[in-house]
PDB file of C-alpha atoms in Angstrom:
ATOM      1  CA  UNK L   1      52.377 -57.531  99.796  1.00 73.00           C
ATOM      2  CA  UNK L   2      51.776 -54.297 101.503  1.00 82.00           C
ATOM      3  CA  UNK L   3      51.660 -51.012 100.391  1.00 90.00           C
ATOM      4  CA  UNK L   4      51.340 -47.560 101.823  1.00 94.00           C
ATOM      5  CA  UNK L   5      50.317 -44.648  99.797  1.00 95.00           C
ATOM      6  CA  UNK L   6      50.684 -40.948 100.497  1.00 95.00           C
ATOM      7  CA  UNK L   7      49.537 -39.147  97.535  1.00 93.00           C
ATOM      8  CA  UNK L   8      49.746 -35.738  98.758  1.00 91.00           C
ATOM      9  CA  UNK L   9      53.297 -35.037  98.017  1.00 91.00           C
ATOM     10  CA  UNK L  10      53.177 -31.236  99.933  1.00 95.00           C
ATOM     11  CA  UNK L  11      51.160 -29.183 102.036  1.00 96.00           C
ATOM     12  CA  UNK L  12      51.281 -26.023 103.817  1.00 97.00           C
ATOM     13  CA  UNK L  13      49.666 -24.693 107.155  1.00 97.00           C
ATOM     14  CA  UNK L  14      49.419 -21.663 108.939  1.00 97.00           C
ATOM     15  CA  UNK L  15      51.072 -21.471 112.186  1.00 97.00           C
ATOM     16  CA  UNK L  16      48.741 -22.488 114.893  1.00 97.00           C
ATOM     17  CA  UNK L  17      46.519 -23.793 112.607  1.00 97.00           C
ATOM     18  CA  UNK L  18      45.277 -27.651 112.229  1.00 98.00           C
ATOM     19  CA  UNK L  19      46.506 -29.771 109.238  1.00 98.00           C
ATOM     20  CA  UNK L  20      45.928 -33.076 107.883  1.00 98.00           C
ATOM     21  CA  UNK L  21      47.697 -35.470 106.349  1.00 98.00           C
ATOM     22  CA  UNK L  22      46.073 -38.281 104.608  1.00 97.00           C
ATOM     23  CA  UNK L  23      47.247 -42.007 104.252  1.00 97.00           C
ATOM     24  CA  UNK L  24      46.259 -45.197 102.867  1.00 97.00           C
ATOM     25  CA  UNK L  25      46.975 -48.512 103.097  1.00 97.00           C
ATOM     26  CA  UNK L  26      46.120 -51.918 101.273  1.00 95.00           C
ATOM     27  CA  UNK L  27      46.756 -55.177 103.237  1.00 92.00           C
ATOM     28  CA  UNK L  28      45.333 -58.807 103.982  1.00 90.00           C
ATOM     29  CA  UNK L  29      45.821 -59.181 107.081  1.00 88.00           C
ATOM     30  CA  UNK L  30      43.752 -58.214 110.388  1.00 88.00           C
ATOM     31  CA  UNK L  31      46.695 -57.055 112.656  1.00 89.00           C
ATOM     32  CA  UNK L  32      49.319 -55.080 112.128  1.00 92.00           C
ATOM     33  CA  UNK L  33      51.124 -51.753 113.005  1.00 94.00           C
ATOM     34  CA  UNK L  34      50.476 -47.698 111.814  1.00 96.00           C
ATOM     35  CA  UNK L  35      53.371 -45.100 112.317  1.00 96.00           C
ATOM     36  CA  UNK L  36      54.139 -41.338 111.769  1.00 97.00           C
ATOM     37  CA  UNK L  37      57.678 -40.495 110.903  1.00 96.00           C
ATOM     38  CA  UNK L  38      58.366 -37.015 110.634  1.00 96.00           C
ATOM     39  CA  UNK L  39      61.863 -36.293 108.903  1.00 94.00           C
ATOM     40  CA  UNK L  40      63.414 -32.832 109.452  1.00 92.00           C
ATOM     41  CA  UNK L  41      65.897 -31.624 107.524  1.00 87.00           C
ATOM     42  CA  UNK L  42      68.427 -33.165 109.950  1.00 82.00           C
ATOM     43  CA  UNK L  43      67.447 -36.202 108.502  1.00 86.00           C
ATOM     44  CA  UNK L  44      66.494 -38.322 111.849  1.00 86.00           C
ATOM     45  CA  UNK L  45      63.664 -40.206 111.120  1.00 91.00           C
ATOM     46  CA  UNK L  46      61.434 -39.793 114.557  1.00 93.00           C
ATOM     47  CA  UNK L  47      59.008 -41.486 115.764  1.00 94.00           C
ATOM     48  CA  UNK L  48      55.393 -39.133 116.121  1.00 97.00           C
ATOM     49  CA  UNK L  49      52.595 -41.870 116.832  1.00 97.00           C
ATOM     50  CA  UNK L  50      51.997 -45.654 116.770  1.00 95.00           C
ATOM     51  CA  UNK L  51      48.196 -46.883 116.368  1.00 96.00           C
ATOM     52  CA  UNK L  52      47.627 -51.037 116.949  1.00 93.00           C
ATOM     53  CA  UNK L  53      45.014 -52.038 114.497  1.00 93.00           C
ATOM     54  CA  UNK L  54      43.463 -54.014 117.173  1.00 91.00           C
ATOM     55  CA  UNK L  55      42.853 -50.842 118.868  1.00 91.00           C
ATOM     56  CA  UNK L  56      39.817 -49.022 118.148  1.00 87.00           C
ATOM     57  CA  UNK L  57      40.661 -45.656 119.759  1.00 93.00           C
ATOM     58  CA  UNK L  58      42.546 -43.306 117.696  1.00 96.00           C
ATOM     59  CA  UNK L  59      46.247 -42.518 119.166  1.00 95.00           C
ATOM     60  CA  UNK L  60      47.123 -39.314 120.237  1.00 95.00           C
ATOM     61  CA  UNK L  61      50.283 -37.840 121.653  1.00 94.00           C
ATOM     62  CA  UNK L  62      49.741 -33.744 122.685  1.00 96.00           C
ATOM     63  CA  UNK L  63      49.111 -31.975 119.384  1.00 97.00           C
ATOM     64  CA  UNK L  64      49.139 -35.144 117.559  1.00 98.00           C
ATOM     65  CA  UNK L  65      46.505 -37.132 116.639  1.00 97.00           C
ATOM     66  CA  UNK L  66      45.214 -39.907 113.919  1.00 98.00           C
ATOM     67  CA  UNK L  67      42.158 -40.773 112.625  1.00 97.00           C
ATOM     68  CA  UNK L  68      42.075 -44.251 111.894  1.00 97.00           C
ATOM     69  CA  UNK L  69      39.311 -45.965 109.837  1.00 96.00           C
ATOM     70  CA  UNK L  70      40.442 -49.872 109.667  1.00 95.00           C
ATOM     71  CA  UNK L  71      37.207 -50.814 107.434  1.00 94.00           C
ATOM     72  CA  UNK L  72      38.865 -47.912 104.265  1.00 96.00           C
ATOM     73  CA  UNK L  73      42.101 -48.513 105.369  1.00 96.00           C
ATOM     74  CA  UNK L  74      43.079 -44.991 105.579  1.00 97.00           C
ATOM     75  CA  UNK L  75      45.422 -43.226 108.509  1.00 97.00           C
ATOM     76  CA  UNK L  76      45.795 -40.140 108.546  1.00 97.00           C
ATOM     77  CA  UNK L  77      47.255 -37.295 110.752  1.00 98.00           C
ATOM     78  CA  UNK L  78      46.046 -34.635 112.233  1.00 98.00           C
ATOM     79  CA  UNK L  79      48.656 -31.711 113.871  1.00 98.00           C
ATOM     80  CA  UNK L  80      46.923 -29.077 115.676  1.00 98.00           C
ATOM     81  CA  UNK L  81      48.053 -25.472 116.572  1.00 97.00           C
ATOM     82  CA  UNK L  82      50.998 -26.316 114.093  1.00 98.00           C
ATOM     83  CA  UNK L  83      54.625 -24.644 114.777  1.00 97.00           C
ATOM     84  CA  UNK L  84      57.431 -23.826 113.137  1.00 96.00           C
ATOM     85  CA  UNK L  85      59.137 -27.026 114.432  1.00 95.00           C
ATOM     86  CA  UNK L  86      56.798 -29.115 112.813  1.00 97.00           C
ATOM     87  CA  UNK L  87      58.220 -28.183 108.735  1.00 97.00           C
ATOM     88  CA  UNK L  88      59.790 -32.008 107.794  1.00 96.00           C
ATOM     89  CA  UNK L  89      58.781 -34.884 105.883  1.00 95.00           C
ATOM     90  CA  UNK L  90      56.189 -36.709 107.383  1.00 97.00           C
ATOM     91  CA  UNK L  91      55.709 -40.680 105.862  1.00 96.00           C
ATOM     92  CA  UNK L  92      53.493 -42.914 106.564  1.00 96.00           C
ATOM     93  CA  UNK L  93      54.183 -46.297 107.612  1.00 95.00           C
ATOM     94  CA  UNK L  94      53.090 -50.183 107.886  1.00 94.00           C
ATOM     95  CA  UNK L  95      54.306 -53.301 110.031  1.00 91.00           C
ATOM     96  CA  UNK L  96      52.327 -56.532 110.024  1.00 85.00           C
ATOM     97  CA  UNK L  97      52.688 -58.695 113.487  1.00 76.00           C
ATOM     98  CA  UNK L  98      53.637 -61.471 111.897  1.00 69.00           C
ATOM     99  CA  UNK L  99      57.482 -62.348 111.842  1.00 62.00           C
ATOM    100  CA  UNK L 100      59.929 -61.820 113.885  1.00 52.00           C
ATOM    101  CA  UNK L 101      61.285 -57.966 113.619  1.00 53.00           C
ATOM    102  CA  UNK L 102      58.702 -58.001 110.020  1.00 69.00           C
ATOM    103  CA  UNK L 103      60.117 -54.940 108.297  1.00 77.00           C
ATOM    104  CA  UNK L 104      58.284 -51.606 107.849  1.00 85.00           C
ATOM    105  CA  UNK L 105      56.633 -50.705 104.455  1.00 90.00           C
ATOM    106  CA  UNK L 106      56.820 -46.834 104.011  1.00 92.00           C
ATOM    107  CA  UNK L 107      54.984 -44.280 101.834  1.00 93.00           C
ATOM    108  CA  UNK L 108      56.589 -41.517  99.332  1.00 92.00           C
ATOM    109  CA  UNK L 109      55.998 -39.407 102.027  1.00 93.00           C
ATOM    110  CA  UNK L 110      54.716 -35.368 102.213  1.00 95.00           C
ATOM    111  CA  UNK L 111      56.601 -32.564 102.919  1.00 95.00           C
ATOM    112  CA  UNK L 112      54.924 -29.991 105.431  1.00 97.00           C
ATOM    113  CA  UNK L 113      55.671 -26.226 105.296  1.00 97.00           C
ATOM    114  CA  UNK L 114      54.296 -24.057 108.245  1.00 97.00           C
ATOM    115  CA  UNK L 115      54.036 -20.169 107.419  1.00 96.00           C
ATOM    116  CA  UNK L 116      55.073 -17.695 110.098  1.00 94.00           C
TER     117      UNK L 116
ATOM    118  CA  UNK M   1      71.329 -39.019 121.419  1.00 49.00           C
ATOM    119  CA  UNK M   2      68.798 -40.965 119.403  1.00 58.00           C
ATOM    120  CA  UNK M   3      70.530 -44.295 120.188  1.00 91.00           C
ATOM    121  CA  UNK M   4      71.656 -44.934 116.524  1.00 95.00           C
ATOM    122  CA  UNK M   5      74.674 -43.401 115.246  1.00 95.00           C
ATOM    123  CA  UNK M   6      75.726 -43.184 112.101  1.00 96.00           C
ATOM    124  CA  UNK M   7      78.801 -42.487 110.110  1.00 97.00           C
ATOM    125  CA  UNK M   8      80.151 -40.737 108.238  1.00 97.00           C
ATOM    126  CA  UNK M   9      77.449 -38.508 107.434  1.00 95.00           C
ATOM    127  CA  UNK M  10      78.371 -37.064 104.368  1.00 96.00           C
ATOM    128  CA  UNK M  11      80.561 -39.121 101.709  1.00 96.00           C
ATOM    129  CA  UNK M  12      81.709 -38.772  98.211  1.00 96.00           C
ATOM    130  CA  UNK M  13      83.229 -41.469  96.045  1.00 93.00           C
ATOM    131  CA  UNK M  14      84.202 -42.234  93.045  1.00 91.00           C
ATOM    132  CA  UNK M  15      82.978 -45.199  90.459  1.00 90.00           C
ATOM    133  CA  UNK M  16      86.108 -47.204  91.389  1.00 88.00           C
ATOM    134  CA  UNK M  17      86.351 -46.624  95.575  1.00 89.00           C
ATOM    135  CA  UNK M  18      85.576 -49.008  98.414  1.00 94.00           C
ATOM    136  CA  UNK M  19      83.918 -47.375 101.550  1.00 95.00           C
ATOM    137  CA  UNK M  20      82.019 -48.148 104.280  1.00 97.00           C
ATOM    138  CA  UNK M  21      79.201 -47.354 105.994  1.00 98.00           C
ATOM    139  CA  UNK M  22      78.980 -47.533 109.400  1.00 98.00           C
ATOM    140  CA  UNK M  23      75.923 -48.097 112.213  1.00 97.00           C
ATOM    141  CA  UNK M  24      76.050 -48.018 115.746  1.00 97.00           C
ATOM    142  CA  UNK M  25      73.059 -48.724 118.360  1.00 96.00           C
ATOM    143  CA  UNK M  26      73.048 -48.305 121.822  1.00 90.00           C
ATOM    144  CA  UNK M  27      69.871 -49.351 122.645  1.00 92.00           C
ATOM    145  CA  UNK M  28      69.839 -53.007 123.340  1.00 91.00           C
ATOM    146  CA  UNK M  29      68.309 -54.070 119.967  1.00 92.00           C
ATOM    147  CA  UNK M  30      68.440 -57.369 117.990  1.00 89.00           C
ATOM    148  CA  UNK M  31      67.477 -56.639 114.943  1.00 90.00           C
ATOM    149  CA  UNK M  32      69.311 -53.757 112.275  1.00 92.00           C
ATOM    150  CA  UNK M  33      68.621 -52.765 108.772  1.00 93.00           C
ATOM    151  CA  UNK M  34      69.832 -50.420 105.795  1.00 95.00           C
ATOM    152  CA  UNK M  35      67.379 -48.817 104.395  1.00 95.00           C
ATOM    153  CA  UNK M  36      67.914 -46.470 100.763  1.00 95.00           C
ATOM    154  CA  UNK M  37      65.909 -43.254 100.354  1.00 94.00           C
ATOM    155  CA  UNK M  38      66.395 -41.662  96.914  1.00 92.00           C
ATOM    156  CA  UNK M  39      64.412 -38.502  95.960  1.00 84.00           C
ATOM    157  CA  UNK M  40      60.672 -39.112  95.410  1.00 75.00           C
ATOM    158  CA  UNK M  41      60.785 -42.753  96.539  1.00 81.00           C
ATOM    159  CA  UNK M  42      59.441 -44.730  99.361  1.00 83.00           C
ATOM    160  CA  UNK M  43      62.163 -45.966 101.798  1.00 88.00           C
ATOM    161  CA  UNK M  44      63.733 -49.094  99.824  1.00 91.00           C
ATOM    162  CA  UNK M  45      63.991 -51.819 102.772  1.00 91.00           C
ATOM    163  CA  UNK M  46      67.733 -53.182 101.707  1.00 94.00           C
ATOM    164  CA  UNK M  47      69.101 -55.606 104.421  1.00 92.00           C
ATOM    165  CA  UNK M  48      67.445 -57.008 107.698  1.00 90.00           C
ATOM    166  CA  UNK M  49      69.795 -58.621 110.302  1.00 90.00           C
ATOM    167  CA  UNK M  50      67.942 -60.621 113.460  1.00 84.00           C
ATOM    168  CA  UNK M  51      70.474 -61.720 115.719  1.00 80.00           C
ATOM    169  CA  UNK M  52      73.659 -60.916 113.688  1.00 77.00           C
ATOM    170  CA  UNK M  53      72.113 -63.332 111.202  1.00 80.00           C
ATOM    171  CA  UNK M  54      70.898 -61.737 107.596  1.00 80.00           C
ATOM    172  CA  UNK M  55      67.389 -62.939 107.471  1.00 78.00           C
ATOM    173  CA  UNK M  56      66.115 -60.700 104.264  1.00 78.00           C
ATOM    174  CA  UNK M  57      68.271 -59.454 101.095  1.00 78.00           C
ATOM    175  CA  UNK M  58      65.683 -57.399  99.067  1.00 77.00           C
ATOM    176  CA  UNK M  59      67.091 -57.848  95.790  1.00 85.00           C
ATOM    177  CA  UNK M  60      70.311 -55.487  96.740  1.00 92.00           C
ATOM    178  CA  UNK M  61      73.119 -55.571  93.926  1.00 93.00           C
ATOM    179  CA  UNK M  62      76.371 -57.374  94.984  1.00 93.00           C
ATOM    180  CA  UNK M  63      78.261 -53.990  94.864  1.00 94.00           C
ATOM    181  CA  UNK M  64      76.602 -53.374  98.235  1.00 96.00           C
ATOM    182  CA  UNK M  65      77.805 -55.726 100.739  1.00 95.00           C
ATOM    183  CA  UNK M  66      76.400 -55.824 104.383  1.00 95.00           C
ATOM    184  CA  UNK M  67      78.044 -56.762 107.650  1.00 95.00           C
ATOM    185  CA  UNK M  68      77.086 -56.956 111.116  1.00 94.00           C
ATOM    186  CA  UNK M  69      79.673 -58.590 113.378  1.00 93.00           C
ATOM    187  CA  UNK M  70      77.655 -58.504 116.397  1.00 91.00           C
ATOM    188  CA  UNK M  71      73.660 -56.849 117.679  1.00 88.00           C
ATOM    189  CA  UNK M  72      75.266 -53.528 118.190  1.00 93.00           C
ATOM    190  CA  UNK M  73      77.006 -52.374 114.986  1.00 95.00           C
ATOM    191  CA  UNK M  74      76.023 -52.915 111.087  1.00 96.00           C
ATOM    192  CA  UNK M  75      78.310 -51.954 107.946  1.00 97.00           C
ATOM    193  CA  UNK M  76      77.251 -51.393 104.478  1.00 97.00           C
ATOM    194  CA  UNK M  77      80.742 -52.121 102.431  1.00 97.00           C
ATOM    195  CA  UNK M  78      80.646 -50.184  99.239  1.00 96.00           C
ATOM    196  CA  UNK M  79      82.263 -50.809  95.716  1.00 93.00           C
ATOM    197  CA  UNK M  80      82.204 -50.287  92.015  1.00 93.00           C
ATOM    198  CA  UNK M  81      78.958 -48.159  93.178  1.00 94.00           C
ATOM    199  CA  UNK M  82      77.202 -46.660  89.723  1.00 94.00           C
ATOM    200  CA  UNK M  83      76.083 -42.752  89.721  1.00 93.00           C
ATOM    201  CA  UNK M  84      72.142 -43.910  90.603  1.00 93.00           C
ATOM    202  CA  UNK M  85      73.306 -45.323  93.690  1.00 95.00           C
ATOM    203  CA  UNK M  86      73.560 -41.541  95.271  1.00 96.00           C
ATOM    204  CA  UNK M  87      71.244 -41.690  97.877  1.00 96.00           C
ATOM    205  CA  UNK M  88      70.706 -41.145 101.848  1.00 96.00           C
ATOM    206  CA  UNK M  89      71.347 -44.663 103.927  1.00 97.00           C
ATOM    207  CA  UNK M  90      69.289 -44.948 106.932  1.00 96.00           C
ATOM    208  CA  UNK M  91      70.090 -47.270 109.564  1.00 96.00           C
ATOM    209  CA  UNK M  92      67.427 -48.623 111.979  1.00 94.00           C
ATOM    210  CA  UNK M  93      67.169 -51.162 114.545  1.00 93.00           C
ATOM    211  CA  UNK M  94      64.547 -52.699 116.642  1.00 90.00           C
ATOM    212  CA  UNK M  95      63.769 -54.971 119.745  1.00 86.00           C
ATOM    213  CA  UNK M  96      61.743 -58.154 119.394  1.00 74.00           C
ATOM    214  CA  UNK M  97      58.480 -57.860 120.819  1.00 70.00           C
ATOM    215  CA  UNK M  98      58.118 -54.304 119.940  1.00 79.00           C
ATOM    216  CA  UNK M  99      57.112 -52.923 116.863  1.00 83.00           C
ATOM    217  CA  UNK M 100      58.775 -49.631 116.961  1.00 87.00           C
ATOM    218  CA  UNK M 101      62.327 -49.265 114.607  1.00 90.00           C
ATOM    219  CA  UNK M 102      64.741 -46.174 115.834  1.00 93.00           C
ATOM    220  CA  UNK M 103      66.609 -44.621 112.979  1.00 94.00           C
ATOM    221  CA  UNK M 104      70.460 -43.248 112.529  1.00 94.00           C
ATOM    222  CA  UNK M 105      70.861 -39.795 110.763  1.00 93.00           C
ATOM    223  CA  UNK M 106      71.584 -41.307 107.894  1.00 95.00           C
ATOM    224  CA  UNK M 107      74.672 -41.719 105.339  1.00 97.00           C
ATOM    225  CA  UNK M 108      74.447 -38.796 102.573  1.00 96.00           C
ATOM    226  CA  UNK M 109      76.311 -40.640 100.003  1.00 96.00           C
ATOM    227  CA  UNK M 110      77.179 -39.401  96.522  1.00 96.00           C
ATOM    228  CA  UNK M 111      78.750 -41.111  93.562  1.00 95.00           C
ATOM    229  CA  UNK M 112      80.609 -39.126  90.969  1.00 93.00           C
TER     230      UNK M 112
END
């Protein structure tokens, strides 16, 4: 079975400043899914950036970005020029290709603060 | 509008009630879940439904009882719920042939 592990359970960044957040992963298989979810406080789980493990360039999306080392199975996040917007929950998250609609495995998750 | 609506938000019940939860999507999706997020935890993956059919039950007690009468809306039916069953429900969904899952805001639920 999968697992995802966050063991950072908080950080805290200075606005406009870069953080990361770290992530690993143990699986057996060679294909598979990475996602962000960032939770705010509203609770919506959203969607901040898919990587294909097939893929060996790193996804970005605008101030997003991941660094994603298949070989140490580690996936982590990287949020540059951080803003206030960006405070939520951010987990971690695995979906192997195989199986129709295969269900996502999720870490503990980390909860971001940015300082004003 | 995320797609994937969810109510009611907030709900309180006793030991002894029956509720529901509801789910909604709007998106066109096959597949629906309930997932369980309790302080501290990693999402708990509870039901999976592919096609109105249930195709994974992870280990959920029989006091939770899931629903889904067609690809568009998914009920969790609640009873004789114990005090450690006070959580936030997520609801998700997903399309075949892509991997992302789009999530309700969630059922607050608490059990006094």
């Amino acid at each position: 079975a999968q697992t995802v592990t966050q063991s950072q359970p908080e950080m805290s960044v200075q606005e406009a400043e870069t953080v990361t957040l770290s992530c690993t992963y143990d699986t057996s298989e060679s294909d598979y899914y990475l996602f962000w979810y960032k939770q705010p406080p509203s609770r919506q789980m959203i969607l901040v950036i898919r990587q294909e493990a097939y893929k060996q360039q790193n996804a970005t999306e605008n101030r997003f970005s991941v660094n994603f080392q298949k070989a140490a199975k580690s996936f982590s996040l990287k949020i540059s020029d951080s803003q206030l917007g960006d405070a939520a929950m951010y987990f971690c998250a695995y979906r192997s290709l195989t199986g129709a609609n295969s269900k996502l495995t999720f870490g503990k998750g980390i909860t971001l603060s940015v300082r004003p | 509008e995320t797609g994937v609506t969810q109510t009611p938000r907030h709900l309180v019940m006793g030991m002894t009630n029956k509720k529901s939860l509801k789910c909604e999507q709007h998106l066109g999706h096959n597949a629906m879940y309930w997932y369980k997020q309790s302080a501290k935890k990693p999402l708990e993956l509870m039901f999976v439904y592919n096609f109105k059919e249930q195709t994974e039950n992870n280990s959920v007690p029989s006091r939770f009882s899931p629903e889904c009468p067609n690809s568009s809306h998914l009920f969790l039916h609640l009873h004789t719920l114990q005090p450690e069953d006070s959580a936030l429900y997520l609801c998700a969904s997903s399309q075949e042939n892509s991997p992302e899952a789009f999530f309700g805001q969630g059922t607050r639920l608490t059990v006094v």
